[in-house]
Amino acid sequence: MRAEETMLTRQRKVEIVEQLQQKLQRARGIYLVDFVGMTVADSRELRKELYPKGLEYRVAKNTLIRRALQSIGDHTELEPYLNGQTGLVLSYDDAIAPARVLRDFIKRMEKPRFKAAVVEGQLFDGTE
């Protein structure tokens, strides 16, 4: 049974990487945030603010995000920011929309912490 559980875990990881690949390829804006200190209610509230604007918030292991980035061969400049707790905010239409929502949310809640973003192919990090 232990081997079967491991196989399922590996299979699930492969599925997650494939989903991330599809989402990252479609995204016009990819924002990385550190969600340390956020409660489930905080995450739910953030999703509630992102969803009506066509934005998606996704949490995944850094190694799976890194694999997805490497396999599509794009946005690898985000790899140095894949440490700690990482949440992805993805925009498929308006690449700047997540910046506005995150700015307002962070101002009000003081979390999550912005790590970096790739917007229309340009890298922005927490210093900008």
PDB file of C-alpha atoms in Angstrom:
ATOM      1  CA  MET A   1       0.000   0.000   0.000  1.00  0.00           C
ATOM      2  CA  ARG A   2       2.863   2.367   0.738  1.00  0.00           C
ATOM      3  CA  ALA A   3       4.199   2.112  -2.836  1.00  0.00           C
ATOM      4  CA  GLU A   4       0.731   2.834  -4.225  1.00  0.00           C
ATOM      5  CA  GLU A   5       0.432   5.927  -2.051  1.00  0.00           C
ATOM      6  CA  THR A   6       3.816   7.129  -3.334  1.00  0.00           C
ATOM      7  CA  MET A   7       2.768   6.533  -6.936  1.00  0.00           C
ATOM      8  CA  LEU A   8      -0.412   8.512  -6.416  1.00  0.00           C
ATOM      9  CA  THR A   9       1.595  11.324  -4.881  1.00  0.00           C
ATOM     10  CA  ARG A  10       3.970  11.356  -7.839  1.00  0.00           C
ATOM     11  CA  GLN A  11       1.054  11.219 -10.269  1.00  0.00           C
ATOM     12  CA  ARG A  12      -0.640  14.102  -8.459  1.00  0.00           C
ATOM     13  CA  LYS A  13       2.568  16.151  -8.654  1.00  0.00           C
ATOM     14  CA  VAL A  14       2.772  15.502 -12.402  1.00  0.00           C
ATOM     15  CA  GLU A  15      -0.844  16.664 -12.759  1.00  0.00           C
ATOM     16  CA  ILE A  16      -0.154  19.827 -10.755  1.00  0.00           C
ATOM     17  CA  VAL A  17       2.927  20.647 -12.872  1.00  0.00           C
ATOM     18  CA  GLU A  18       0.902  20.135 -16.071  1.00  0.00           C
ATOM     19  CA  GLN A  19      -1.867  22.423 -14.776  1.00  0.00           C
ATOM     20  CA  LEU A  20       0.690  25.054 -13.795  1.00  0.00           C
ATOM     21  CA  GLN A  21       2.352  24.821 -17.222  1.00  0.00           C
ATOM     22  CA  GLN A  22      -0.955  25.540 -18.952  1.00  0.00           C
ATOM     23  CA  LYS A  23      -1.777  28.435 -16.639  1.00  0.00           C
ATOM     24  CA  LEU A  24       1.705  29.980 -16.823  1.00  0.00           C
ATOM     25  CA  GLN A  25       1.769  29.772 -20.631  1.00  0.00           C
ATOM     26  CA  ARG A  26      -1.583  31.589 -20.862  1.00  0.00           C
ATOM     27  CA  ALA A  27      -0.827  34.207 -18.215  1.00  0.00           C
ATOM     28  CA  ARG A  28      -0.022  37.783 -19.241  1.00  0.00           C
ATOM     29  CA  GLY A  29       0.877  38.654 -15.657  1.00  0.00           C
ATOM     30  CA  ILE A  30       2.438  36.332 -13.065  1.00  0.00           C
ATOM     31  CA  TYR A  31       2.771  37.652  -9.523  1.00  0.00           C
ATOM     32  CA  LEU A  32       4.514  35.821  -6.670  1.00  0.00           C
ATOM     33  CA  VAL A  33       3.522  36.576  -3.088  1.00  0.00           C
ATOM     34  CA  ASP A  34       4.671  35.278   0.288  1.00  0.00           C
ATOM     35  CA  PHE A  35       1.525  34.311   2.169  1.00  0.00           C
ATOM     36  CA  VAL A  36       3.138  33.702   5.589  1.00  0.00           C
ATOM     37  CA  GLY A  37       0.798  34.923   8.303  1.00  0.00           C
ATOM     38  CA  MET A  38      -2.306  34.736   6.154  1.00  0.00           C
ATOM     39  CA  THR A  39      -5.202  32.797   7.595  1.00  0.00           C
ATOM     40  CA  VAL A  40      -7.567  30.687   5.532  1.00  0.00           C
ATOM     41  CA  ALA A  41     -10.076  33.525   5.866  1.00  0.00           C
ATOM     42  CA  ASP A  42      -7.482  36.007   4.533  1.00  0.00           C
ATOM     43  CA  SER A  43      -6.799  33.766   1.522  1.00  0.00           C
ATOM     44  CA  ARG A  44     -10.507  33.392   0.897  1.00  0.00           C
ATOM     45  CA  GLU A  45     -10.923  37.181   1.035  1.00  0.00           C
ATOM     46  CA  LEU A  46      -8.054  37.693  -1.423  1.00  0.00           C
ATOM     47  CA  ARG A  47      -9.560  35.153  -3.833  1.00  0.00           C
ATOM     48  CA  LYS A  48     -12.912  36.924  -3.481  1.00  0.00           C
ATOM     49  CA  GLU A  49     -11.324  40.191  -4.585  1.00  0.00           C
ATOM     50  CA  LEU A  50      -9.350  38.622  -7.440  1.00  0.00           C
ATOM     51  CA  TYR A  51     -12.030  36.387  -8.976  1.00  0.00           C
ATOM     52  CA  PRO A  52     -14.440  39.098 -10.265  1.00  0.00           C
ATOM     53  CA  LYS A  53     -11.539  40.674 -12.154  1.00  0.00           C
ATOM     54  CA  GLY A  54     -10.722  37.385 -13.910  1.00  0.00           C
ATOM     55  CA  LEU A  55      -7.646  36.776 -11.750  1.00  0.00           C
ATOM     56  CA  GLU A  56      -6.588  33.529 -10.133  1.00  0.00           C
ATOM     57  CA  TYR A  57      -4.787  32.860  -6.840  1.00  0.00           C
ATOM     58  CA  ARG A  58      -2.999  29.530  -6.605  1.00  0.00           C
ATOM     59  CA  VAL A  59      -0.697  28.046  -3.962  1.00  0.00           C
ATOM     60  CA  ALA A  60       1.791  25.344  -4.961  1.00  0.00           C
ATOM     61  CA  LYS A  61       5.124  23.973  -3.804  1.00  0.00           C
ATOM     62  CA  ASN A  62       8.096  25.967  -5.044  1.00  0.00           C
ATOM     63  CA  THR A  63       9.628  22.865  -6.642  1.00  0.00           C
ATOM     64  CA  LEU A  64       6.470  22.250  -8.681  1.00  0.00           C
ATOM     65  CA  ILE A  65       6.293  25.884  -9.806  1.00  0.00           C
ATOM     66  CA  ARG A  66      10.004  25.729 -10.720  1.00  0.00           C
ATOM     67  CA  ARG A  67       9.470  22.530 -12.750  1.00  0.00           C
ATOM     68  CA  ALA A  68       6.553  24.093 -14.595  1.00  0.00           C
ATOM     69  CA  LEU A  69       8.597  27.218 -15.417  1.00  0.00           C
ATOM     70  CA  GLN A  70      11.572  25.166 -16.587  1.00  0.00           C
ATOM     71  CA  SER A  71       9.463  22.826 -18.694  1.00  0.00           C
ATOM     72  CA  ILE A  72       7.845  25.694 -20.603  1.00  0.00           C
ATOM     73  CA  GLY A  73      11.223  27.462 -20.808  1.00  0.00           C
ATOM     74  CA  ASP A  74       9.672  30.806 -19.988  1.00  0.00           C
ATOM     75  CA  HIS A  75       9.620  33.169 -16.986  1.00  0.00           C
ATOM     76  CA  THR A  76      12.605  31.376 -15.435  1.00  0.00           C
ATOM     77  CA  GLU A  77      13.719  34.773 -14.098  1.00  0.00           C
ATOM     78  CA  LEU A  78      11.175  34.142 -11.307  1.00  0.00           C
ATOM     79  CA  GLU A  79      13.110  31.123 -10.000  1.00  0.00           C
ATOM     80  CA  PRO A  80      15.257  33.067  -7.470  1.00  0.00           C
ATOM     81  CA  TYR A  81      12.025  34.220  -5.796  1.00  0.00           C
ATOM     82  CA  LEU A  82      10.702  30.681  -5.317  1.00  0.00           C
ATOM     83  CA  ASN A  83      11.513  30.324  -1.646  1.00  0.00           C
ATOM     84  CA  GLY A  84       9.444  30.244   1.516  1.00  0.00           C
ATOM     85  CA  GLN A  85       5.683  30.148   1.100  1.00  0.00           C
ATOM     86  CA  THR A  86       4.681  31.081  -2.445  1.00  0.00           C
ATOM     87  CA  GLY A  87       1.319  32.012  -3.850  1.00  0.00           C
ATOM     88  CA  LEU A  88       0.738  32.766  -7.529  1.00  0.00           C
ATOM     89  CA  VAL A  89      -1.614  35.452  -8.757  1.00  0.00           C
ATOM     90  CA  LEU A  90      -2.276  34.958 -12.458  1.00  0.00           C
ATOM     91  CA  SER A  91      -3.805  37.366 -14.937  1.00  0.00           C
ATOM     92  CA  TYR A  92      -4.977  36.181 -18.334  1.00  0.00           C
ATOM     93  CA  ASP A  93      -6.337  39.480 -19.699  1.00  0.00           C
ATOM     94  CA  ASP A  94      -5.252  42.663 -17.913  1.00  0.00           C
ATOM     95  CA  ALA A  95      -1.640  42.060 -16.853  1.00  0.00           C
ATOM     96  CA  ILE A  96      -1.682  45.033 -14.438  1.00  0.00           C
ATOM     97  CA  ALA A  97      -4.942  44.168 -12.646  1.00  0.00           C
ATOM     98  CA  PRO A  98      -3.271  41.968 -10.003  1.00  0.00           C
ATOM     99  CA  ALA A  99      -0.941  44.823  -9.031  1.00  0.00           C
ATOM    100  CA  ARG A 100      -3.907  47.061  -8.218  1.00  0.00           C
ATOM    101  CA  VAL A 101      -5.778  44.378  -6.263  1.00  0.00           C
ATOM    102  CA  LEU A 102      -2.662  43.269  -4.372  1.00  0.00           C
ATOM    103  CA  ARG A 103      -1.660  46.862  -3.564  1.00  0.00           C
ATOM    104  CA  ASP A 104      -5.061  47.591  -2.021  1.00  0.00           C
ATOM    105  CA  PHE A 105      -5.244  44.248  -0.213  1.00  0.00           C
ATOM    106  CA  ILE A 106      -1.715  44.548   1.221  1.00  0.00           C
ATOM    107  CA  LYS A 107      -2.366  48.145   2.292  1.00  0.00           C
ATOM    108  CA  ARG A 108      -5.471  47.030   4.177  1.00  0.00           C
ATOM    109  CA  MET A 109      -4.304  43.628   5.533  1.00  0.00           C
ATOM    110  CA  GLU A 110      -0.484  44.104   5.617  1.00  0.00           C
ATOM    111  CA  LYS A 111      -0.133  40.724   3.903  1.00  0.00           C
ATOM    112  CA  PRO A 112       0.741  38.902   1.700  1.00  0.00           C
ATOM    113  CA  ARG A 113       4.243  40.205   0.958  1.00  0.00           C
ATOM    114  CA  PHE A 114       4.954  40.892  -2.709  1.00  0.00           C
ATOM    115  CA  LYS A 115       7.981  38.918  -3.978  1.00  0.00           C
ATOM    116  CA  ALA A 116       8.184  39.476  -7.734  1.00  0.00           C
ATOM    117  CA  ALA A 117       6.173  39.590 -10.935  1.00  0.00           C
ATOM    118  CA  VAL A 118       6.570  39.133 -14.648  1.00  0.00           C
ATOM    119  CA  VAL A 119       4.252  41.500 -16.483  1.00  0.00           C
ATOM    120  CA  GLU A 120       4.220  41.356 -20.268  1.00  0.00           C
ATOM    121  CA  GLY A 121       7.687  39.756 -20.156  1.00  0.00           C
ATOM    122  CA  GLN A 122       9.256  42.313 -17.790  1.00  0.00           C
ATOM    123  CA  LEU A 123      10.478  41.339 -14.293  1.00  0.00           C
ATOM    124  CA  PHE A 124       9.549  43.437 -11.259  1.00  0.00           C
ATOM    125  CA  ASP A 125      10.728  42.544  -7.768  1.00  0.00           C
ATOM    126  CA  GLY A 126       9.789  43.697  -4.285  1.00  0.00           C
ATOM    127  CA  THR A 127      12.114  46.711  -4.532  1.00  0.00           C
ATOM    128  CA  GLU A 128      10.067  48.393  -7.255  1.00  0.00           C
TER     129      GLU A 128
END
